[in-house]
């Protein structure tokens, strides 16, 4: 058969790619031997291939991206591993240990603090998965706050800092440290900020504690009422600025003594 | 995922992160979006990793690139409809404009950026990542014959762009 030139180009490409079936390849070689036009076409394709090799770069994944992906994989593995195999026996062991040895309590608390920070981090990472960020999608604090009613046994303070460049994006319920918590989502350009809030078990702490893992910053503090964890891959300075806004808003709006009955 | 599965994820998926990022770079035409797309894609990969058994004919790279491609396409749709993302003219901000680079690179790179996504992706998958037609057909969810004709048309356009540059 004599291939027509119209479908020859695609065939020649496939031939050069080593993807043409043996029979077709032989027919094409026969044709090439007697068709200078197709030989020119082939040569131009070979030139193009060389030009692509030198002219179109491949890219290396940025180190920060690689770290975030590894962190996500680890958080995912740790979470499942902890839930399934470690946590339940550990909880039992811990309750016995607290009774038996007071000195263990401190160590366990510290370990629990780390576990909590890891928990918060993996919740943050999981929330970035498509469709996981918000259960209630609204930039209106008066929509988001009531949404939590009846879903949680507390009512978290919800603010909108859009004027300061941190718009409210929504909220969801998450499960952290063995209890349901409120997760409020704020944005900063393309970055997401997760604010985890739940009632404080102990009294207020001072300035935010800070932890950085695999490119994510975590800020943590406790007010008289609530425990706060703020997580984002936003730059630390901006995240601290955001935390400051949150603390100010809390101290001016949230003081229960100033608004009895609320 | 157990720790053995984690080790498998590290061994099977992470080696292809550069390939994933390269594909995302050409699909989004922007470094920042490419990072987000790859991160998203990897989270999806993690989620579905238990289901990936590496059956005959499914390479881990093709599997990951499939997820990256689908993520990039859904991102593109989202960003066009939600109005949050301002359309960004890549050509204005292309590094090729600011960095002095060999002319062939500038021309070909820009020509590739101008191709429709279905042509751009076959070039990247074949020329930069060396996938077989069968793998490209799996990644892009079109028959092998379509892969073949798209590749040929995409190459013809790139060649045209090169020739125009020579004439100038």
Short mmCIF file of C-alpha atoms in Angstrom, two decimals:
data_model
loop_
_atom_site.label_atom_id
_atom_site.label_comp_id
_atom_site.label_asym_id
_atom_site.label_seq_id
_atom_site.Cartn_x
_atom_site.Cartn_y
_atom_site.Cartn_z
CA UNK A 1 0.00 0.00 0.00
CA UNK A 2 1.07 3.56 -0.53
CA UNK A 3 0.36 5.70 2.50
CA UNK A 4 -1.08 9.12 1.68
CA UNK A 5 0.87 12.14 2.87
CA UNK A 6 -1.99 13.33 5.02
CA UNK A 7 -1.76 10.46 7.50
CA UNK A 8 1.96 10.04 6.88
CA UNK A 9 2.92 12.81 9.26
CA UNK A 10 1.28 11.16 12.25
CA UNK A 11 2.71 7.81 11.18
CA UNK A 12 6.17 9.25 10.83
CA UNK A 13 5.89 10.78 14.27
CA UNK A 14 4.81 7.47 15.72
CA UNK A 15 7.63 5.78 13.82
CA UNK A 16 10.22 8.19 15.28
CA UNK A 17 8.68 7.62 18.71
CA UNK A 18 9.15 3.88 18.27
CA UNK A 19 5.38 3.41 18.54
CA UNK A 20 4.56 2.15 15.07
CA UNK A 21 3.70 -1.53 14.66
CA UNK A 22 6.44 -3.53 12.92
CA UNK A 23 4.47 -4.07 9.70
CA UNK A 24 3.58 -0.37 9.35
CA UNK A 25 7.15 0.58 10.20
CA UNK A 26 8.52 -1.56 7.36
CA UNK A 27 6.05 -0.06 4.89
CA UNK A 28 7.07 3.41 6.02
CA UNK A 29 10.76 2.68 5.62
CA UNK A 30 10.12 1.50 2.08
CA UNK A 31 8.26 4.72 1.38
CA UNK A 32 11.01 6.84 2.94
CA UNK A 33 13.56 5.25 0.62
CA UNK A 34 11.77 6.70 -2.39
CA UNK A 35 10.21 9.95 -1.11
CA UNK A 36 12.58 12.89 -0.54
CA UNK A 37 9.69 14.99 0.77
CA UNK A 38 9.11 12.57 3.63
CA UNK A 39 12.84 12.42 4.31
CA UNK A 40 12.87 16.21 4.69
CA UNK A 41 9.89 15.99 6.97
CA UNK A 42 11.64 13.38 9.10
CA UNK A 43 14.80 15.49 9.31
CA UNK A 44 12.85 18.55 10.41
CA UNK A 45 11.16 16.48 13.10
CA UNK A 46 14.54 15.30 14.33
CA UNK A 47 15.68 18.93 14.47
CA UNK A 48 12.56 19.84 16.40
CA UNK A 49 13.20 17.04 18.85
CA UNK A 50 16.72 18.35 19.48
CA UNK A 51 15.40 21.89 19.86
CA UNK A 52 12.80 20.73 22.40
CA UNK A 53 15.45 18.92 24.41
CA UNK A 54 17.56 22.04 24.74
CA UNK A 55 14.78 24.63 24.52
CA UNK A 56 12.02 23.41 26.80
CA UNK A 57 13.22 22.92 30.37
CA UNK A 58 12.00 20.43 32.91
CA UNK A 59 11.62 21.75 36.44
CA UNK A 60 12.66 20.58 39.87
CA UNK A 61 9.99 20.57 42.52
CA UNK A 62 10.86 23.30 45.06
CA UNK A 63 12.29 21.95 48.32
CA UNK A 64 9.46 23.52 50.34
CA UNK A 65 6.88 21.69 48.23
CA UNK A 66 8.69 18.39 48.67
CA UNK A 67 8.75 18.98 52.43
CA UNK A 68 5.06 19.78 52.57
CA UNK A 69 4.20 16.63 50.66
CA UNK A 70 6.38 14.52 52.93
CA UNK A 71 4.85 16.18 55.97
CA UNK A 72 1.38 15.38 54.67
CA UNK A 73 2.30 11.75 54.13
CA UNK A 74 3.78 11.51 57.61
CA UNK A 75 0.84 13.24 59.25
CA UNK A 76 -1.47 10.88 57.43
CA UNK A 77 0.48 7.80 58.49
CA UNK A 78 0.93 8.98 62.08
CA UNK A 79 -2.70 9.84 62.42
CA UNK A 80 -3.92 6.43 61.35
CA UNK A 81 -1.20 4.65 63.24
CA UNK A 82 -1.89 6.62 66.41
CA UNK A 83 -5.62 6.17 66.18
CA UNK A 84 -5.46 2.46 65.53
CA UNK A 85 -2.63 1.05 67.53
CA UNK A 86 -1.11 3.46 70.00
CA UNK A 87 -3.68 5.80 71.36
CA UNK A 88 -6.16 3.49 73.05
CA UNK A 89 -3.60 1.38 74.94
CA UNK A 90 -1.64 4.54 75.67
CA UNK A 91 -4.66 6.21 77.18
CA UNK A 92 -5.18 3.27 79.46
CA UNK A 93 -1.49 3.18 80.38
CA UNK A 94 -1.55 6.91 81.00
CA UNK A 95 -4.50 6.75 83.34
CA UNK A 96 -2.77 4.03 85.35
CA UNK A 97 0.51 5.89 85.33
CA UNK A 98 -1.08 9.08 86.61
CA UNK A 99 -2.38 7.22 89.58
CA UNK A 100 0.85 5.38 90.22
CA UNK A 101 3.60 7.84 89.46
CA UNK A 102 3.07 11.56 89.68
CA UNK A 103 6.35 12.24 87.92
CA UNK A 104 5.14 10.53 84.78
CA UNK A 105 2.30 12.94 84.43
CA UNK A 106 4.51 15.80 83.36
CA UNK A 107 6.28 13.76 80.71
CA UNK A 108 2.99 12.49 79.39
CA UNK A 109 1.57 15.98 79.32
CA UNK A 110 4.51 17.16 77.29
CA UNK A 111 4.12 14.21 74.93
CA UNK A 112 0.41 14.93 74.73
CA UNK A 113 1.24 18.56 73.88
CA UNK A 114 3.37 17.37 70.99
CA UNK A 115 0.68 14.92 69.92
CA UNK A 116 -1.85 17.72 70.03
CA UNK A 117 0.37 19.96 67.91
CA UNK A 118 0.79 17.10 65.43
CA UNK A 119 -2.94 16.52 65.48
CA UNK A 120 -3.62 20.16 64.74
CA UNK A 121 -1.07 20.12 61.94
CA UNK A 122 -2.53 17.05 60.28
CA UNK A 123 -6.02 18.52 60.57
CA UNK A 124 -4.74 21.63 58.86
CA UNK A 125 -3.14 19.63 56.07
CA UNK A 126 -6.20 17.46 55.66
CA UNK A 127 -8.39 20.54 55.44
CA UNK A 128 -6.42 21.63 52.37
CA UNK A 129 -7.63 18.58 50.50
CA UNK A 130 -10.26 19.49 47.95
CA UNK A 131 -13.68 19.70 49.53
CA UNK A 132 -12.41 19.50 53.10
CA UNK A 133 -11.80 23.12 53.95
CA UNK A 134 -15.22 24.28 55.09
CA UNK A 135 -18.57 22.83 56.09
CA UNK A 136 -20.12 26.26 56.14
CA UNK A 137 -18.84 28.45 53.36
CA UNK A 138 -19.43 32.08 54.14
CA UNK A 139 -17.52 35.28 54.63
CA UNK A 140 -20.29 36.53 56.91
CA UNK A 141 -19.47 36.05 60.58
CA UNK A 142 -23.19 36.19 61.38
CA UNK A 143 -23.73 33.15 59.19
CA UNK A 144 -20.73 31.21 60.41
CA UNK A 145 -21.21 31.71 64.14
CA UNK A 146 -24.82 30.47 64.37
CA UNK A 147 -23.89 27.49 62.20
CA UNK A 148 -21.95 26.07 65.15
CA UNK A 149 -25.01 26.26 67.41
CA UNK A 150 -26.23 22.80 68.22
CA UNK A 151 -23.18 21.28 66.60
CA UNK A 152 -20.81 22.10 69.42
CA UNK A 153 -21.24 22.55 73.15
CA UNK A 154 -19.66 25.99 72.94
CA UNK A 155 -19.95 29.02 70.70
CA UNK A 156 -16.64 30.18 69.24
CA UNK A 157 -15.98 33.84 68.55
CA UNK A 158 -16.05 34.51 64.81
CA UNK A 159 -14.56 37.66 63.32
CA UNK A 160 -14.05 39.03 59.88
CA UNK A 161 -10.72 40.70 59.33
CA UNK A 162 -11.31 41.33 55.62
CA UNK A 163 -10.48 44.99 56.21
CA UNK A 164 -7.08 43.92 57.48
CA UNK A 165 -6.49 41.51 54.61
CA UNK A 166 -7.59 38.33 56.38
CA UNK A 167 -11.09 37.60 55.08
CA UNK A 168 -13.20 34.97 56.78
CA UNK A 169 -13.78 32.04 54.42
CA UNK A 170 -15.91 29.75 56.53
CA UNK A 171 -15.85 27.16 59.25
CA UNK A 172 -16.13 23.48 59.94
CA UNK A 173 -16.17 20.99 62.78
CA UNK A 174 -12.97 19.06 63.23
CA UNK A 175 -11.81 16.41 65.65
CA UNK A 176 -8.65 17.27 67.55
CA UNK A 177 -7.18 15.93 70.75
CA UNK A 178 -10.08 13.57 71.24
CA UNK A 179 -12.87 16.14 71.03
CA UNK A 180 -14.89 18.02 68.43
CA UNK A 181 -13.52 21.51 67.92
CA UNK A 182 -14.43 24.57 65.89
CA UNK A 183 -12.18 25.25 62.94
CA UNK A 184 -12.45 28.73 61.47
CA UNK A 185 -10.86 29.37 58.13
CA UNK A 186 -9.36 32.71 57.21
CA UNK A 187 -7.51 33.58 54.02
CA UNK A 188 -4.50 35.69 53.20
CA UNK A 189 -3.90 35.96 49.45
CA UNK A 190 -3.62 32.29 48.37
CA UNK A 191 -2.82 31.06 51.88
CA UNK A 192 -5.27 29.39 54.22
CA UNK A 193 -5.23 29.96 57.94
CA UNK A 194 -6.96 27.45 60.17
CA UNK A 195 -7.98 28.63 63.65
CA UNK A 196 -8.84 25.74 65.96
CA UNK A 197 -10.83 26.71 69.05
CA UNK A 198 -12.18 24.75 71.96
CA UNK A 199 -12.90 25.46 75.64
CA UNK A 200 -9.76 25.71 77.73
CA UNK A 201 -9.09 23.02 80.28
CA UNK A 202 -6.64 25.17 82.22
CA UNK A 203 -6.25 28.86 82.81
CA UNK A 204 -4.83 31.44 80.44
CA UNK A 205 -1.25 31.27 79.18
CA UNK A 206 0.97 34.14 78.07
CA UNK A 207 2.05 35.06 74.55
CA UNK A 208 1.62 32.57 71.77
CA UNK A 209 3.84 29.52 71.80
CA UNK A 210 5.28 28.85 68.42
CA UNK A 211 6.21 25.72 66.55
CA UNK A 212 7.32 25.22 62.97
CA UNK A 213 7.09 21.89 61.25
CA UNK A 214 7.80 21.19 57.58
CA UNK A 215 7.00 24.67 56.41
CA UNK A 216 3.90 25.20 58.55
CA UNK A 217 3.79 27.54 61.51
CA UNK A 218 1.62 26.82 64.53
CA UNK A 219 0.78 29.42 67.16
CA UNK A 220 -0.89 28.37 70.36
CA UNK A 221 -2.30 30.22 73.33
CA UNK A 222 -5.05 29.90 75.89
CA UNK A 223 -7.37 32.61 77.07
CA UNK A 224 -9.51 32.37 80.18
CA UNK A 225 -12.14 30.60 78.10
CA UNK A 226 -10.62 29.05 75.03
CA UNK A 227 -7.64 27.17 73.70
CA UNK A 228 -6.43 28.49 70.36
CA UNK A 229 -4.29 26.89 67.71
CA UNK A 230 -3.52 28.85 64.56
CA UNK A 231 -1.89 27.05 61.65
CA UNK A 232 -0.77 28.18 58.23
CA UNK A 233 2.02 28.12 55.70
CA UNK A 234 1.82 31.90 55.71
CA UNK A 235 5.04 33.75 56.67
CA UNK A 236 5.58 33.77 60.42
CA UNK A 237 5.47 37.58 60.73
CA UNK A 238 2.09 37.78 59.02
CA UNK A 239 0.72 34.87 60.99
CA UNK A 240 1.78 36.56 64.23
CA UNK A 241 0.12 39.73 63.02
CA UNK A 242 -3.06 37.74 62.44
CA UNK A 243 -2.82 36.10 65.87
CA UNK A 244 -2.43 39.55 67.40
CA UNK A 245 -5.62 40.72 65.66
CA UNK A 246 -7.43 37.69 66.98
CA UNK A 247 -6.23 38.25 70.53
CA UNK A 248 -7.13 41.92 70.42
CA UNK A 249 -10.60 41.17 69.06
CA UNK A 250 -11.06 38.60 71.80
CA UNK A 251 -9.96 40.89 74.57
CA UNK A 252 -12.19 43.74 73.41
CA UNK A 253 -15.28 41.82 72.34
CA UNK A 254 -15.22 38.56 74.15
CA UNK A 255 -14.78 39.43 77.83
CA UNK A 256 -17.80 37.79 79.46
CA UNK A 257 -17.70 40.13 82.45
CA UNK A 258 -18.19 43.12 80.15
CA UNK A 259 -21.25 41.56 78.52
CA UNK A 260 -23.14 39.73 81.22
CA UNK A 261 -25.80 37.41 79.95
CA UNK A 262 -24.25 36.88 76.54
CA UNK B 1 -1.95 4.21 55.95
CA UNK B 2 0.47 2.19 58.01
CA UNK B 3 4.16 2.86 58.22
CA UNK B 4 4.92 0.23 55.58
CA UNK B 5 2.47 1.96 53.27
CA UNK B 6 4.17 5.25 54.09
CA UNK B 7 7.52 3.79 53.05
CA UNK B 8 5.88 2.56 49.86
CA UNK B 9 4.40 6.00 49.18
CA UNK B 10 7.83 7.55 49.71
CA UNK B 11 9.46 5.03 47.39
CA UNK B 12 6.76 4.92 44.73
CA UNK B 13 5.41 8.46 44.52
CA UNK B 14 8.05 10.91 45.75
CA UNK B 15 10.62 10.09 43.04
CA UNK B 16 8.14 11.50 40.51
CA UNK B 17 7.59 14.82 42.23
CA UNK B 18 9.78 16.66 39.72
CA UNK B 19 7.82 15.16 36.85
CA UNK B 20 4.59 16.12 38.61
CA UNK B 21 5.80 19.67 39.14
CA UNK B 22 7.00 20.00 35.54
CA UNK B 23 3.63 18.91 34.18
CA UNK B 24 1.83 21.26 36.57
CA UNK B 25 4.13 24.13 35.55
CA UNK B 26 3.22 23.73 31.90
CA UNK B 27 -0.47 23.18 32.57
CA UNK B 28 -0.84 26.19 34.88
CA UNK B 29 1.92 28.25 33.24
CA UNK B 30 2.74 29.69 36.62
CA UNK B 31 5.10 28.55 39.38
CA UNK B 32 2.82 29.35 42.30
CA UNK B 33 -0.27 27.60 40.95
CA UNK B 34 1.90 24.66 39.95
CA UNK B 35 3.00 24.20 43.56
CA UNK B 36 -0.57 24.32 44.79
CA UNK B 37 -1.73 21.88 42.15
CA UNK B 38 1.04 19.40 42.96
CA UNK B 39 0.37 19.66 46.68
CA UNK B 40 -3.33 19.09 46.10
CA UNK B 41 -2.60 16.22 43.77
CA UNK B 42 -0.29 14.56 46.29
CA UNK B 43 -2.94 14.80 49.00
CA UNK B 44 -5.35 13.09 46.64
CA UNK B 45 -2.68 10.53 45.79
CA UNK B 46 -2.25 9.84 49.51
CA UNK B 47 -5.95 9.37 49.87
CA UNK B 48 -6.20 6.91 47.01
CA UNK B 49 -2.81 5.31 47.48
CA UNK B 50 -4.24 2.23 49.14
CA UNK B 51 -6.06 1.59 45.88
CA UNK B 52 -2.92 1.87 43.80
CA UNK B 53 -1.41 -1.55 43.38
CA UNK B 54 0.87 -0.87 40.44
CA UNK B 55 -0.85 -3.38 38.16
CA UNK B 56 0.84 -4.31 34.94
CA UNK B 57 0.88 -1.31 32.64
CA UNK B 58 0.25 1.27 35.37
CA UNK B 59 3.48 2.95 36.27
CA UNK B 60 3.53 5.02 39.44
CA UNK B 61 4.66 8.00 37.42
CA UNK B 62 1.74 7.76 35.00
CA UNK B 63 -0.60 7.28 37.95
CA UNK B 64 0.67 10.40 39.73
CA UNK B 65 0.68 12.43 36.51
CA UNK B 66 -2.93 11.44 35.91
CA UNK B 67 -3.88 12.88 39.28
CA UNK B 68 -1.83 16.02 38.66
CA UNK B 69 -3.47 16.52 35.29
CA UNK B 70 -6.98 16.09 36.66
CA UNK B 71 -6.22 18.38 39.59
CA UNK B 72 -4.87 21.04 37.24
CA UNK B 73 -7.96 20.82 35.06
CA UNK B 74 -10.37 21.14 37.96
CA UNK B 75 -8.34 24.04 39.34
CA UNK B 76 -8.53 25.75 36.05
CA UNK B 77 -12.29 25.38 35.99
CA UNK B 78 -12.65 26.61 39.56
CA UNK B 79 -10.47 29.62 39.01
CA UNK B 80 -12.32 30.62 35.91
CA UNK B 81 -15.72 30.47 37.52
CA UNK B 82 -15.18 31.70 41.06
CA UNK B 83 -13.89 35.07 39.98
CA UNK B 84 -11.46 35.12 42.90
CA UNK B 85 -8.46 34.48 40.72
CA UNK B 86 -7.56 37.39 38.53
CA UNK B 87 -6.60 36.23 35.08
CA UNK B 88 -2.88 36.42 34.94
CA UNK B 89 -1.19 37.07 31.64
CA UNK B 90 1.69 34.63 31.78
CA UNK B 91 3.29 36.02 28.68
CA UNK B 92 3.67 39.41 30.33
CA UNK B 93 5.32 37.90 33.35
CA UNK B 94 7.10 35.02 31.71
CA UNK B 95 10.64 34.57 32.97
CA UNK B 96 11.66 34.23 29.34
CA UNK B 97 10.97 37.93 28.92
CA UNK B 98 13.13 39.06 31.79
CA UNK B 99 15.97 36.57 31.57
CA UNK B 100 18.08 36.63 28.51
CA UNK B 101 17.88 33.15 27.12
CA UNK B 102 18.77 31.49 23.86
CA UNK B 103 16.26 32.40 21.20
CA UNK B 104 15.21 28.85 20.48
CA UNK B 105 14.28 28.41 24.12
CA UNK B 106 12.27 31.60 24.19
CA UNK B 107 10.42 30.76 20.99
CA UNK B 108 9.70 27.13 21.75
CA UNK B 109 8.75 27.75 25.36
CA UNK B 110 6.33 30.48 24.35
CA UNK B 111 4.98 28.42 21.48
CA UNK B 112 4.31 25.60 23.92
CA UNK B 113 2.53 27.97 26.31
CA UNK B 114 0.31 29.13 23.49
CA UNK B 115 -0.79 25.63 22.52
CA UNK B 116 -4.22 24.49 23.64
CA UNK B 117 -3.97 22.39 26.84
CA UNK B 118 -4.69 19.09 25.07
CA UNK B 119 -1.72 19.70 22.77
CA UNK B 120 0.51 21.11 25.50
CA UNK B 121 0.04 18.12 27.76
CA UNK B 122 0.92 15.51 25.12
CA UNK B 123 4.14 17.34 24.31
CA UNK B 124 5.14 17.52 27.97
CA UNK B 125 4.21 13.90 28.63
CA UNK B 126 6.02 12.60 25.56
CA UNK B 127 8.98 14.91 24.98
CA UNK B 128 9.85 15.89 28.55
CA UNK B 129 8.75 12.78 30.43
CA UNK B 130 9.09 10.05 27.84
CA UNK B 131 5.73 8.38 28.47
CA UNK B 132 4.59 5.74 25.97
CA UNK B 133 1.51 6.39 23.84
CA UNK B 134 -0.35 3.89 26.00
CA UNK B 135 0.58 5.75 29.18
CA UNK B 136 -0.34 9.10 27.65
CA UNK B 137 -3.65 7.62 26.61
CA UNK B 138 -4.24 6.52 30.22
CA UNK B 139 -3.22 9.87 31.68
CA UNK B 140 -5.29 11.98 29.31
CA UNK B 141 -8.19 9.53 28.97
CA UNK B 142 -8.28 9.52 25.18
CA UNK B 143 -7.64 6.64 22.73
CA UNK B 144 -4.10 5.97 21.51
CA UNK B 145 -5.04 7.09 17.98
CA UNK B 146 -6.01 10.48 19.39
CA UNK B 147 -2.73 10.70 21.29
CA UNK B 148 -0.92 10.02 18.03
CA UNK B 149 -2.75 12.69 16.03
CA UNK B 150 -2.56 15.27 18.84
CA UNK B 151 1.18 14.76 19.18
CA UNK B 152 1.66 15.17 15.48
CA UNK B 153 -0.42 18.34 15.31
CA UNK B 154 1.28 19.78 18.39
CA UNK B 155 4.69 19.14 16.86
CA UNK B 156 3.63 20.72 13.59
CA UNK B 157 2.69 23.90 15.49
CA UNK B 158 5.93 24.01 17.43
CA UNK B 159 7.83 23.52 14.20
CA UNK B 160 5.93 26.41 12.65
CA UNK B 161 6.88 28.62 15.55
CA UNK B 162 10.54 27.69 15.12
CA UNK B 163 10.40 28.38 11.40
CA UNK B 164 8.76 31.78 11.90
CA UNK B 165 11.58 32.73 14.22
CA UNK B 166 14.20 31.71 11.63
CA UNK B 167 12.49 33.78 8.95
CA UNK B 168 12.52 36.88 11.15
#
